[in-house]
Structure formats: structure tokens, C-alpha cells
Amino acid sequence: MTSPHDDDRFDWQAVERNLTENAPDTNVVDLDAVRAARNPADPDDGGPVLVDSPAAQRSPRFTLDAVRTGQRRPILPAWLRSRAELADMMRWALGHLLHTTAYHLTRLPKYVGKLALRAPAGAWRLASGATRWVFDWEGEQLRQATSQTRDGELYLKLSRQRDRRVRWRGIVATFTLALSLAGGLAMLWAPTWAQWAVPALLVTLCGLAGQPADKPLLDTAVVVPRVARLTSDVVVRALAVLGISGISQAIAKQGSRAIAFTAPITRDGPGWRADIDLPPGVTAGDVIERRDRLAAGLTRPLGCVWPEGQPEVHPGRLLLWVGDQDMAATPAKPWPLLKTTGGFDLGRPVPFGTDPRGRVISIDLPYTNLLIGSIPGYGKTAATQVPVLAAALDPYAELWCFDFKGTGGLDPLEKVSARYASGQDDDTAEQGLLALRELRKECQRRAAVIKGLPKAVCPDNKVTPELARRKKLGLHWLVVALDEVQELFSHAEFGKEAGELAEKVIKLGRALGVILIVATQRPDAKSLPTGVSANAGTRFCLRVMGQIENDMILGTSAYKNGIRATMFAKKDKGVGYLVGAADDAQIVRTFYVDGPTAEKITNRARTLREAAGTLTGHAIGQVAPTPAARRDTLLDDILTVVPATEAKVWAETLTERLAELNPEAYGDLTRDQFTAALKPYGITTGQVWGTDPATGKGANRRGIDRTDITDAVAERNKRRGDKAA
């Protein structure tokens, strides 16, 4: 049998000719018959269905499997399911009630005066209204109009109706007046409070009756912004003006049906939430990068419009949240840990900021590392400060803080830090390198301790909050903050080794109680080694200018998936994308702790540490250990012990000569330490032919070329601006 879907064998012209011949003498074609001829197969019988047929446009059949895979919406709102959010809501409601009550109580004399001034007008309104009602004046105009039409029967009916009304209304008015006079006479023998209360009540009623329509009695205690409801038509209109060809073409063909709303638009906190499926081929990132135009299409301030992608569903799923108020204009919530009077357990989630809906967002510091990045001036140091201050309030957590910018952003933490350095000079960079070396050794020590613990105590071979509290084990949380770390990683002498050490620590320290908090304003391959950025479990990216910087901080393909910190505007300071703290990326506005407040927090933290006996290192004046080979003199000392006539020399020979030159600095220097001390200068050891003074035999051993030393000295002096040596 010939199939209607085989265009080579099926005679379409014959079908159309047959339809035309059998039709009435008109030019109307039965389109349903044509479609049926082209697509006779019934989809219920398993036959083929053309995509443009009515059967293909039919809604999918209801099935139990579809219900099982459906997403159940929560019965209770999020703020009722969270104890913290419920407590916050109750505090807000109580505060709102107290504020409103106090506001009106302070204006009570003003309200009394307004009522007294309006009472005469109100009394006149009540008296005139009662008179009009008693004598039925509201029907007078109709009666006069009837008399002019000379409709005598209708006029008599209206007159009799008026007489009945006036009669019984007069009786009611006379009874009410008599009762009022009796009550007035009775007030002569009433208690004093009643003699004042009744006139006050009458004045109040008359004052309310005399109130102008445009001048309410009560002032407004809380000004509530009035915003238009977010509807599907408004969203479709806003998406249509973005200039995205895929959306424009789909809307031109299908109208508003081109944009699918997977759930009803509902209130979500102080704003509206819309879950949207964009037309095929359009990604959420296409909309996110046009956030300013989207806000213009919605006629809302830019800080109210927050589009987010949901790549776990599919790239075209857009979550649009439109707030009632600009996020930048909304009063910032205080850091929750400011309200506490005691310490803080770092094993608990650290309050980090709030999302656009005003909900508190927390991060877990143990078992992860935090990477923070942005262009200068958008709150990077303030974001770094928040988790470090939380760690300071845990008396059993040790802090190492390094500010390579040198502006003092972390200075309040100096009084509680076991290691601390701040500056843009080489000394600060060297202190950071030495700290990373010590941190690498500390990781090795902790690994050995954990390996020796019984499985019953440490079943997962990692530091637990309980183990972190046992001082004898030395497995306390060790938090290392490196602000403006690009100054260290791009350092000419120390950058390469520092990057290698940081990569090892960030890979191994996660299970050992070592937590790195790294902040940078220049996230490129040289300033932020990929081994460091790739192994940071938690990332926070404030405003950046390009895709490369975005993905360096938030992870590969973040920009492609619609997680774009490039969308933040100039006024979005402190606002960024947080990745790794939850299953989905979150837009977070970090808590801001100013300098004086940070000083108060660290003063409390120091008191807690003194009581616990955990204040050590820099905080109590202990000097950090100096390197085995000092940076300032090592190269010069090598040139001192290696004459110009000796082109190459063994490493063992050099360590012996240096020990003789300065036993205090080089007495314990080994060959491996000597080799490591040369690495920051880019100097490596190689095979050098020499004669063993003990045996007199020649041999090849690891050594250096004196020319490499002189070149390194010249480069160092040039960089420092010194005169050539």
C-alpha cells in the first residue's frame, strides 16, 4: 500500500483534485480533509505523526510515571521550614510592631489636636446628614422632577412614600434625642472618668467625621514601596526587547507561547520569582549578559532584577527574581556573629552574606578552601575578612594572615594571628613564602598524626571538630588568609615556589584541618596558578570584566552556563556569585564589618584565646623563624666565598665555605636546603666537574655556575633600583 509519507509514490495532486471536484461550487478547501489525507495515521495506534499535525500539538497524556518524576512544591514556605529564618521573621514582626506603636504614641498629642480641630466640621456633617435623613431630602430632587413632568400619579406615590419615611424617621430621631438628653443629665452623677471619656468619645467621632479625604488622621509609620505585580505578559515583553534573535523570532511566530513558564509566578520573599524555559537555542547566559536591558524592559531598577541560570535542568532554564527594592538600597543586615557574646565553633557554618531575598547564606570552612576574586574596589578584602573574623572567634583555631597589598585591611586580626605580615615589599613576600614552606611541613606532620590514630577515633582519616578541640594532637583548625595573593605568586624571586607550595597545600590540607582563604584582583595564569584555582572547593567572584577572569574564579564553563559575574554593575559592591557552598550558584551580598567593629571582634577573640591558652606566635610577640639561607645576603655571600677565577663549584663545597663564613646563618645548611634557597632566583644546580680535596680524584657532582649568581645579583639590584654591584 502506498504510504502518504512517501512523496515519490504518493500522488498529492490527485488528492487535491479529488477534493476540488467533490467540493461545492466555491473556492473553499476542506483543510481538515487535506491534513487527514496527508497524515491518516492515528498516534494512538502507533502510526507516524507529522510534527505540524494537530496530533503532534496535543498535550502529552497523563501518566503515573510523569507524576512520579514531577517536582513536589514545598507545603510550607522556606521561612517556616528554617528555624533561623523563622526566628528572623519573628524578630522582624516584633520590631515592626514596636516601631509602629512607638511612632504613633509619640504623635498622640498631634492626633488629639487634629481631632479637636476637625470636630466642629464633623459635628456639622453629622447634624446636616441626620437632618437630610429625617426629612428625606435625598428624594427631593426626584420629586421636583416628577412634578415638572406633570405625572400626578407618580408624584402622589413619591409624596406618600416621603410621608411614611419622615413619620417613622422622626419617631426614631425623637427617641434618640430624648435618650441622648437623658444620658447627658445622667452624666452629672457619673464618675469623673466617665465625664471625661464620653465627651472625648464624642469629639473623636466628630473629628473622624470631619476628616478630609486627602488628609488622614494617622501619619505613615512605615513607607511600603508599591510595585507592580510581575506577570507573564510583562516578562515576555521584557524578553522581547533584549535583541536576542532566538527570542524575537520565536515570539514573532508563536506570540507569548514562545516563552514557557514552568511554574506560576509567585511571591518569593520581598519580590517575585518566575521559572522560565527560553525558546530552543537560547541560553540563560544570553539573557544574563543583558541584565541592564532586561531591567529596562521590566521598568525596574537594575538592583531589583536578578536573572540566574539553572544548568542542572538545562541551559535554557532561567530563574528570574525581581525584588521590590534595589538590593543596594536595602539596609544591610548586621553580621549575625556580632550578636553573640561568647566564642564560635568553626565546625559550624559561617554566616557569609545574604541573597537578594534577604536570606542569610552560610559557608562551611572545614574540608574546603575559599577563593575570592574581583577587580579592585568591589569588596574583596571585606569578603575575606568575614570568614577570618569568624575563625578568630574560635579560640582553638590558629590564624596566619598575610596582606600583600599593605593597606592594612587585615590589621585588626594582627592581635590574634600566630603569623602576620603586611606590605608590598620583598620582606612580606618572603614571609609568605616561608609560611607556605612551614605549612607544607605542617601538613606532613598532621598526616602522620592522623595515620597513627585508631580508626575508632578517626574513621575517615580526616580532622573532625572533636579532634580539632584536643590540644595535645595539634590538629586544630589552621586558617591561612592570603589577601592580594597575586603579589606573591607573580613575584620574580618567590612566585614560582610559592605557587607550587600553595598547590600542594590546597590539595592535601583539606582533610588535615588546613584552610586556605585566597583573595586576588588579577586572576590570570601567572598571578593565580591553575592548580590553586582548580582545587578551591568554594569560590566567590565579585565583579570582573571578562569571561576568562570569570572562569578562573568560578570554574571552567561557568560563564557558558550562565554564571556570570560580569553582569554586576558599578553599584553592586559586595555582591558576587558564590559557588560551592550549595548545589547551585548563589548571588550573595557579603556582610560588611567596618574597622572599629572588627577591632571590637578581635579584642573579644583575643580575650577568648587568652582564657583558653591558645594565643601564640606573632600575637604574643614571638618572631617567626628566619630561613636557613637569608635572602638579602645569600647571593652576596656566595660571591664572597667563590672567587672570580673559579667558574664552577660543587654544592657541598659551597655549604662548607658558607658555614665557615657565617656559622650562625649557615651552620646547619644542607645541600638540599641550599638548592631550595636558590630556586626563587631561578638558579638550578647541574653537573659540575671538580676534584675531591679528600681523595684528589675528579668527579661530576651537583654544583653551580658562578655566572648564574652574578646575573641574579645584577637582576636583583636592577629591580630594587640599586647601583650595579
PDB file of N, CA, C and O in Angstrom, residues 421-482:
ATOM      1  N   ALA A 421      51.863  39.381  58.430  1.00  0.00           N
ATOM      2  CA  ALA A 421      52.737  40.291  57.691  1.00  0.00           C
ATOM      3  C   ALA A 421      51.877  41.122  56.757  1.00  0.00           C
ATOM      4  O   ALA A 421      50.864  40.638  56.234  1.00  0.00           O
ATOM      5  N   SER A 422      52.266  42.369  56.558  1.00  0.00           N
ATOM      6  CA  SER A 422      51.514  43.266  55.693  1.00  0.00           C
ATOM      7  C   SER A 422      52.478  44.193  54.979  1.00  0.00           C
ATOM      8  O   SER A 422      53.347  44.807  55.607  1.00  0.00           O
ATOM      9  N   GLY A 423      52.365  44.281  53.665  1.00  0.00           N
ATOM     10  CA  GLY A 423      53.227  45.167  52.893  1.00  0.00           C
ATOM     11  C   GLY A 423      53.371  44.710  51.461  1.00  0.00           C
ATOM     12  O   GLY A 423      53.019  43.580  51.111  1.00  0.00           O
ATOM     13  N   GLN A 424      53.906  45.591  50.622  1.00  0.00           N
ATOM     14  CA  GLN A 424      54.146  45.275  49.218  1.00  0.00           C
ATOM     15  C   GLN A 424      55.624  45.006  48.936  1.00  0.00           C
ATOM     16  O   GLN A 424      56.008  44.862  47.780  1.00  0.00           O
ATOM     17  N   ASP A 425      56.427  44.913  49.983  1.00  0.00           N
ATOM     18  CA  ASP A 425      57.867  44.777  49.793  1.00  0.00           C
ATOM     19  C   ASP A 425      58.274  43.310  49.708  1.00  0.00           C
ATOM     20  O   ASP A 425      57.475  42.391  49.895  1.00  0.00           O
ATOM     21  N   ASP A 426      59.563  43.112  49.447  1.00  0.00           N
ATOM     22  CA  ASP A 426      60.095  41.757  49.330  1.00  0.00           C
ATOM     23  C   ASP A 426      60.067  41.015  50.656  1.00  0.00           C
ATOM     24  O   ASP A 426      59.935  39.792  50.681  1.00  0.00           O
ATOM     25  N   ASP A 427      60.199  41.735  51.761  1.00  0.00           N
ATOM     26  CA  ASP A 427      60.188  41.071  53.066  1.00  0.00           C
ATOM     27  C   ASP A 427      58.850  40.391  53.316  1.00  0.00           C
ATOM     28  O   ASP A 427      58.799  39.263  53.811  1.00  0.00           O
ATOM     29  N   THR A 428      57.755  41.080  52.996  1.00  0.00           N
ATOM     30  CA  THR A 428      56.435  40.472  53.191  1.00  0.00           C
ATOM     31  C   THR A 428      56.250  39.275  52.272  1.00  0.00           C
ATOM     32  O   THR A 428      55.702  38.243  52.680  1.00  0.00           O
ATOM     33  N   ALA A 429      56.712  39.402  51.028  1.00  0.00           N
ATOM     34  CA  ALA A 429      56.609  38.280  50.099  1.00  0.00           C
ATOM     35  C   ALA A 429      57.411  37.088  50.603  1.00  0.00           C
ATOM     36  O   ALA A 429      56.963  35.937  50.510  1.00  0.00           O
ATOM     37  N   GLU A 430      58.584  37.347  51.169  1.00  0.00           N
ATOM     38  CA  GLU A 430      59.389  36.249  51.697  1.00  0.00           C
ATOM     39  C   GLU A 430      58.719  35.605  52.896  1.00  0.00           C
ATOM     40  O   GLU A 430      58.746  34.377  53.047  1.00  0.00           O
ATOM     41  N   GLN A 431      58.099  36.435  53.755  1.00  0.00           N
ATOM     42  CA  GLN A 431      57.386  35.866  54.893  1.00  0.00           C
ATOM     43  C   GLN A 431      56.254  34.956  54.423  1.00  0.00           C
ATOM     44  O   GLN A 431      55.998  33.900  55.020  1.00  0.00           O
ATOM     45  N   GLY A 432      55.568  35.344  53.344  1.00  0.00           N
ATOM     46  CA  GLY A 432      54.526  34.485  52.802  1.00  0.00           C
ATOM     47  C   GLY A 432      55.078  33.179  52.277  1.00  0.00           C
ATOM     48  O   GLY A 432      54.486  32.109  52.479  1.00  0.00           O
ATOM     49  N   LEU A 433      56.230  33.238  51.599  1.00  0.00           N
ATOM     50  CA  LEU A 433      56.862  32.018  51.095  1.00  0.00           C
ATOM     51  C   LEU A 433      57.272  31.108  52.240  1.00  0.00           C
ATOM     52  O   LEU A 433      57.043  29.895  52.211  1.00  0.00           O
ATOM     53  N   LEU A 434      57.879  31.686  53.277  1.00  0.00           N
ATOM     54  CA  LEU A 434      58.294  30.886  54.426  1.00  0.00           C
ATOM     55  C   LEU A 434      57.095  30.242  55.110  1.00  0.00           C
ATOM     56  O   LEU A 434      57.161  29.097  55.570  1.00  0.00           O
ATOM     57  N   ALA A 435      55.985  30.991  55.169  1.00  0.00           N
ATOM     58  CA  ALA A 435      54.783  30.432  55.783  1.00  0.00           C
ATOM     59  C   ALA A 435      54.274  29.236  54.992  1.00  0.00           C
ATOM     60  O   ALA A 435      53.850  28.227  55.569  1.00  0.00           O
ATOM     61  N   LEU A 436      54.315  29.327  53.662  1.00  0.00           N
ATOM     62  CA  LEU A 436      53.869  28.202  52.844  1.00  0.00           C
ATOM     63  C   LEU A 436      54.798  27.008  53.002  1.00  0.00           C
ATOM     64  O   LEU A 436      54.346  25.851  52.979  1.00  0.00           O
ATOM     65  N   ARG A 437      56.088  27.258  53.174  1.00  0.00           N
ATOM     66  CA  ARG A 437      57.014  26.145  53.439  1.00  0.00           C
ATOM     67  C   ARG A 437      56.673  25.460  54.755  1.00  0.00           C
ATOM     68  O   ARG A 437      56.626  24.221  54.838  1.00  0.00           O
ATOM     69  N   GLU A 438      56.438  26.279  55.785  1.00  0.00           N
ATOM     70  CA  GLU A 438      56.081  25.712  57.086  1.00  0.00           C
ATOM     71  C   GLU A 438      54.733  25.000  57.011  1.00  0.00           C
ATOM     72  O   GLU A 438      54.519  23.981  57.670  1.00  0.00           O
ATOM     73  N   LEU A 439      53.838  25.555  56.201  1.00  0.00           N
ATOM     74  CA  LEU A 439      52.522  24.943  56.063  1.00  0.00           C
ATOM     75  C   LEU A 439      52.627  23.578  55.400  1.00  0.00           C
ATOM     76  O   LEU A 439      51.909  22.637  55.772  1.00  0.00           O
ATOM     77  N   ARG A 440      53.522  23.475  54.438  1.00  0.00           N
ATOM     78  CA  ARG A 440      53.745  22.165  53.795  1.00  0.00           C
ATOM     79  C   ARG A 440      54.266  21.158  54.810  1.00  0.00           C
ATOM     80  O   ARG A 440      53.806  20.006  54.845  1.00  0.00           O
ATOM     81  N   LYS A 441      55.199  21.564  55.663  1.00  0.00           N
ATOM     82  CA  LYS A 441      55.710  20.662  56.701  1.00  0.00           C
ATOM     83  C   LYS A 441      54.618  20.316  57.713  1.00  0.00           C
ATOM     84  O   LYS A 441      54.533  19.181  58.192  1.00  0.00           O
ATOM     85  N   GLU A 442      53.780  21.313  58.027  1.00  0.00           N
ATOM     86  CA  GLU A 442      52.693  21.073  58.980  1.00  0.00           C
ATOM     87  C   GLU A 442      51.698  20.059  58.430  1.00  0.00           C
ATOM     88  O   GLU A 442      51.183  19.213  59.172  1.00  0.00           O
ATOM     89  N   CYS A 443      51.442  20.108  57.133  1.00  0.00           N
ATOM     90  CA  CYS A 443      50.559  19.119  56.519  1.00  0.00           C
ATOM     91  C   CYS A 443      51.151  17.714  56.642  1.00  0.00           C
ATOM     92  O   CYS A 443      50.432  16.738  56.922  1.00  0.00           O
ATOM     93  N   GLN A 444      52.464  17.581  56.433  1.00  0.00           N
ATOM     94  CA  GLN A 444      53.117  16.285  56.567  1.00  0.00           C
ATOM     95  C   GLN A 444      53.034  15.776  58.005  1.00  0.00           C
ATOM     96  O   GLN A 444      52.795  14.588  58.253  1.00  0.00           O
ATOM     97  N   ARG A 445      53.223  16.693  58.974  1.00  0.00           N
ATOM     98  CA  ARG A 445      53.133  16.286  60.378  1.00  0.00           C
ATOM     99  C   ARG A 445      51.723  15.828  60.730  1.00  0.00           C
ATOM    100  O   ARG A 445      51.526  14.788  61.375  1.00  0.00           O
ATOM    101  N   ARG A 446      50.726  16.573  60.280  1.00  0.00           N
ATOM    102  CA  ARG A 446      49.347  16.224  60.584  1.00  0.00           C
ATOM    103  C   ARG A 446      48.954  14.900  59.930  1.00  0.00           C
ATOM    104  O   ARG A 446      48.204  14.105  60.522  1.00  0.00           O
ATOM    105  N   ALA A 447      49.429  14.668  58.722  1.00  0.00           N
ATOM    106  CA  ALA A 447      49.130  13.399  58.058  1.00  0.00           C
ATOM    107  C   ALA A 447      49.681  12.228  58.867  1.00  0.00           C
ATOM    108  O   ALA A 447      49.022  11.187  58.997  1.00  0.00           O
ATOM    109  N   ALA A 448      50.883  12.398  59.419  1.00  0.00           N
ATOM    110  CA  ALA A 448      51.472  11.333  60.236  1.00  0.00           C
ATOM    111  C   ALA A 448      50.668  11.121  61.516  1.00  0.00           C
ATOM    112  O   ALA A 448      50.474   9.975  61.955  1.00  0.00           O
ATOM    113  N   VAL A 449      50.193  12.211  62.127  1.00  0.00           N
ATOM    114  CA  VAL A 449      49.397  12.084  63.352  1.00  0.00           C
ATOM    115  C   VAL A 449      48.089  11.350  63.067  1.00  0.00           C
ATOM    116  O   VAL A 449      47.691  10.444  63.811  1.00  0.00           O
ATOM    117  N   ILE A 450      47.422  11.727  61.998  1.00  0.00           N
ATOM    118  CA  ILE A 450      46.144  11.097  61.660  1.00  0.00           C
ATOM    119  C   ILE A 450      46.340   9.622  61.331  1.00  0.00           C
ATOM    120  O   ILE A 450      45.527   8.763  61.704  1.00  0.00           O
ATOM    121  N   LYS A 451      47.443   9.323  60.633  1.00  0.00           N
ATOM    122  CA  LYS A 451      47.711   7.929  60.281  1.00  0.00           C
ATOM    123  C   LYS A 451      47.907   7.072  61.524  1.00  0.00           C
ATOM    124  O   LYS A 451      47.559   5.882  61.541  1.00  0.00           O
ATOM    125  N   GLY A 452      48.429   7.658  62.595  1.00  0.00           N
ATOM    126  CA  GLY A 452      48.673   6.907  63.820  1.00  0.00           C
ATOM    127  C   GLY A 452      47.483   6.798  64.742  1.00  0.00           C
ATOM    128  O   GLY A 452      47.546   6.081  65.753  1.00  0.00           O
ATOM    129  N   LEU A 453      46.390   7.478  64.425  1.00  0.00           N
ATOM    130  CA  LEU A 453      45.210   7.416  65.288  1.00  0.00           C
ATOM    131  C   LEU A 453      44.409   6.151  64.996  1.00  0.00           C
ATOM    132  O   LEU A 453      44.333   5.706  63.843  1.00  0.00           O
ATOM    133  N   PRO A 454      43.766   5.584  66.005  1.00  0.00           N
ATOM    134  CA  PRO A 454      42.924   4.404  65.763  1.00  0.00           C
ATOM    135  C   PRO A 454      41.691   4.762  64.943  1.00  0.00           C
ATOM    136  O   PRO A 454      41.205   5.887  64.980  1.00  0.00           O
ATOM    137  N   LYS A 455      41.185   3.776  64.200  1.00  0.00           N
ATOM    138  CA  LYS A 455      40.031   4.011  63.338  1.00  0.00           C
ATOM    139  C   LYS A 455      38.795   4.421  64.129  1.00  0.00           C
ATOM    140  O   LYS A 455      37.937   5.137  63.622  1.00  0.00           O
ATOM    141  N   ALA A 456      38.700   3.961  65.352  1.00  0.00           N
ATOM    142  CA  ALA A 456      37.542   4.334  66.158  1.00  0.00           C
ATOM    143  C   ALA A 456      37.521   5.825  66.457  1.00  0.00           C
ATOM    144  O   ALA A 456      36.457   6.425  66.624  1.00  0.00           O
ATOM    145  N   VAL A 457      38.701   6.437  66.496  1.00  0.00           N
ATOM    146  CA  VAL A 457      38.801   7.866  66.785  1.00  0.00           C
ATOM    147  C   VAL A 457      38.729   8.681  65.503  1.00  0.00           C
ATOM    148  O   VAL A 457      38.120   9.756  65.467  1.00  0.00           O
ATOM    149  N   CYS A 458      39.348   8.178  64.457  1.00  0.00           N
ATOM    150  CA  CYS A 458      39.403   8.910  63.186  1.00  0.00           C
ATOM    151  C   CYS A 458      39.045   7.967  62.045  1.00  0.00           C
ATOM    152  O   CYS A 458      39.926   7.506  61.299  1.00  0.00           O
ATOM    153  N   PRO A 459      37.754   7.608  61.888  1.00  0.00           N
ATOM    154  CA  PRO A 459      37.380   6.585  60.904  1.00  0.00           C
ATOM    155  C   PRO A 459      37.570   7.024  59.455  1.00  0.00           C
ATOM    156  O   PRO A 459      37.796   6.188  58.586  1.00  0.00           O
ATOM    157  N   ASP A 460      37.471   8.318  59.172  1.00  0.00           N
ATOM    158  CA  ASP A 460      37.553   8.796  57.792  1.00  0.00           C
ATOM    159  C   ASP A 460      38.909   9.392  57.437  1.00  0.00           C
ATOM    160  O   ASP A 460      39.060  10.019  56.387  1.00  0.00           O
ATOM    161  N   ASN A 461      39.882   9.241  58.338  1.00  0.00           N
ATOM    162  CA  ASN A 461      41.240   9.742  58.105  1.00  0.00           C
ATOM    163  C   ASN A 461      41.254  11.241  57.801  1.00  0.00           C
ATOM    164  O   ASN A 461      41.953  11.709  56.894  1.00  0.00           O
ATOM    165  N   LYS A 462      40.484  11.992  58.549  1.00  0.00           N
ATOM    166  CA  LYS A 462      40.483  13.442  58.420  1.00  0.00           C
ATOM    167  C   LYS A 462      40.169  14.066  59.767  1.00  0.00           C
ATOM    168  O   LYS A 462      39.607  13.421  60.662  1.00  0.00           O
ATOM    169  N   VAL A 463      40.537  15.322  59.896  1.00  0.00           N
ATOM    170  CA  VAL A 463      40.315  16.045  61.144  1.00  0.00           C
ATOM    171  C   VAL A 463      38.820  16.276  61.331  1.00  0.00           C
ATOM    172  O   VAL A 463      38.127  16.714  60.409  1.00  0.00           O
ATOM    173  N   THR A 464      38.327  15.977  62.516  1.00  0.00           N
ATOM    174  CA  THR A 464      36.934  16.221  62.869  1.00  0.00           C
ATOM    175  C   THR A 464      36.872  17.349  63.892  1.00  0.00           C
ATOM    176  O   THR A 464      37.887  17.690  64.518  1.00  0.00           O
ATOM    177  N   PRO A 465      35.695  17.963  64.083  1.00  0.00           N
ATOM    178  CA  PRO A 465      35.594  19.009  65.106  1.00  0.00           C
ATOM    179  C   PRO A 465      36.021  18.538  66.489  1.00  0.00           C
ATOM    180  O   PRO A 465      36.566  19.320  67.277  1.00  0.00           O
ATOM    181  N   GLU A 466      35.793  17.274  66.796  1.00  0.00           N
ATOM    182  CA  GLU A 466      36.220  16.748  68.094  1.00  0.00           C
ATOM    183  C   GLU A 466      37.741  16.683  68.187  1.00  0.00           C
ATOM    184  O   GLU A 466      38.336  17.051  69.209  1.00  0.00           O
ATOM    185  N   LEU A 467      38.395  16.201  67.112  1.00  0.00           N
ATOM    186  CA  LEU A 467      39.859  16.131  67.116  1.00  0.00           C
ATOM    187  C   LEU A 467      40.477  17.521  67.141  1.00  0.00           C
ATOM    188  O   LEU A 467      41.540  17.729  67.728  1.00  0.00           O
ATOM    189  N   ALA A 468      39.817  18.481  66.505  1.00  0.00           N
ATOM    190  CA  ALA A 468      40.346  19.843  66.479  1.00  0.00           C
ATOM    191  C   ALA A 468      40.360  20.471  67.863  1.00  0.00           C
ATOM    192  O   ALA A 468      41.108  21.425  68.105  1.00  0.00           O
ATOM    193  N   ARG A 469      39.555  19.958  68.793  1.00  0.00           N
ATOM    194  CA  ARG A 469      39.498  20.502  70.143  1.00  0.00           C
ATOM    195  C   ARG A 469      40.520  19.851  71.081  1.00  0.00           C
ATOM    196  O   ARG A 469      40.719  20.327  72.198  1.00  0.00           O
ATOM    197  N   ARG A 470      41.178  18.794  70.647  1.00  0.00           N
ATOM    198  CA  ARG A 470      42.166  18.101  71.501  1.00  0.00           C
ATOM    199  C   ARG A 470      43.541  18.723  71.262  1.00  0.00           C
ATOM    200  O   ARG A 470      44.216  18.444  70.279  1.00  0.00           O
ATOM    201  N   LYS A 471      43.943  19.571  72.180  1.00  0.00           N
ATOM    202  CA  LYS A 471      45.139  20.388  72.003  1.00  0.00           C
ATOM    203  C   LYS A 471      46.406  19.537  71.869  1.00  0.00           C
ATOM    204  O   LYS A 471      47.337  19.914  71.164  1.00  0.00           O
ATOM    205  N   LYS A 472      46.455  18.405  72.542  1.00  0.00           N
ATOM    206  CA  LYS A 472      47.676  17.604  72.522  1.00  0.00           C
ATOM    207  C   LYS A 472      47.988  17.048  71.136  1.00  0.00           C
ATOM    208  O   LYS A 472      49.150  16.816  70.799  1.00  0.00           O
ATOM    209  N   LEU A 473      46.964  16.820  70.324  1.00  0.00           N
ATOM    210  CA  LEU A 473      47.187  16.274  68.986  1.00  0.00           C
ATOM    211  C   LEU A 473      47.704  17.325  68.010  1.00  0.00           C
ATOM    212  O   LEU A 473      48.331  16.991  67.014  1.00  0.00           O
ATOM    213  N   GLY A 474      47.423  18.583  68.286  1.00  0.00           N
ATOM    214  CA  GLY A 474      47.854  19.635  67.365  1.00  0.00           C
ATOM    215  C   GLY A 474      47.132  19.603  66.031  1.00  0.00           C
ATOM    216  O   GLY A 474      47.700  19.973  65.002  1.00  0.00           O
ATOM    217  N   LEU A 475      45.872  19.175  66.034  1.00  0.00           N
ATOM    218  CA  LEU A 475      45.087  19.103  64.806  1.00  0.00           C
ATOM    219  C   LEU A 475      44.010  20.188  64.764  1.00  0.00           C
ATOM    220  O   LEU A 475      42.980  20.027  64.124  1.00  0.00           O
ATOM    221  N   HIS A 476      44.264  21.280  65.467  1.00  0.00           N
ATOM    222  CA  HIS A 476      43.316  22.386  65.475  1.00  0.00           C
ATOM    223  C   HIS A 476      43.161  22.957  64.067  1.00  0.00           C
ATOM    224  O   HIS A 476      44.024  22.793  63.208  1.00  0.00           O
ATOM    225  N   TRP A 477      42.046  23.657  63.846  1.00  0.00           N
ATOM    226  CA  TRP A 477      41.846  24.304  62.546  1.00  0.00           C
ATOM    227  C   TRP A 477      42.932  25.346  62.330  1.00  0.00           C
ATOM    228  O   TRP A 477      43.204  26.160  63.199  1.00  0.00           O
ATOM    229  N   LEU A 478      43.544  25.311  61.163  1.00  0.00           N
ATOM    230  CA  LEU A 478      44.602  26.258  60.808  1.00  0.00           C
ATOM    231  C   LEU A 478      44.133  27.040  59.579  1.00  0.00           C
ATOM    232  O   LEU A 478      44.065  26.497  58.473  1.00  0.00           O
ATOM    233  N   VAL A 479      43.778  28.303  59.796  1.00  0.00           N
ATOM    234  CA  VAL A 479      43.218  29.140  58.738  1.00  0.00           C
ATOM    235  C   VAL A 479      44.295  30.104  58.257  1.00  0.00           C
ATOM    236  O   VAL A 479      44.842  30.886  59.047  1.00  0.00           O
ATOM    237  N   VAL A 480      44.605  30.050  56.968  1.00  0.00           N
ATOM    238  CA  VAL A 480      45.644  30.880  56.368  1.00  0.00           C
ATOM    239  C   VAL A 480      44.989  31.804  55.343  1.00  0.00           C
ATOM    240  O   VAL A 480      44.441  31.337  54.339  1.00  0.00           O
ATOM    241  N   ALA A 481      45.028  33.113  55.615  1.00  0.00           N
ATOM    242  CA  ALA A 481      44.434  34.105  54.712  1.00  0.00           C
ATOM    243  C   ALA A 481      45.534  34.813  53.935  1.00  0.00           C
ATOM    244  O   ALA A 481      46.474  35.350  54.523  1.00  0.00           O
ATOM    245  N   LEU A 482      45.409  34.810  52.612  1.00  0.00           N
ATOM    246  CA  LEU A 482      46.382  35.448  51.728  1.00  0.00           C
ATOM    247  C   LEU A 482      45.638  36.464  50.870  1.00  0.00           C
ATOM    248  O   LEU A 482      45.015  36.115  49.864  1.00  0.00           O
TER     249      LEU A 482
END
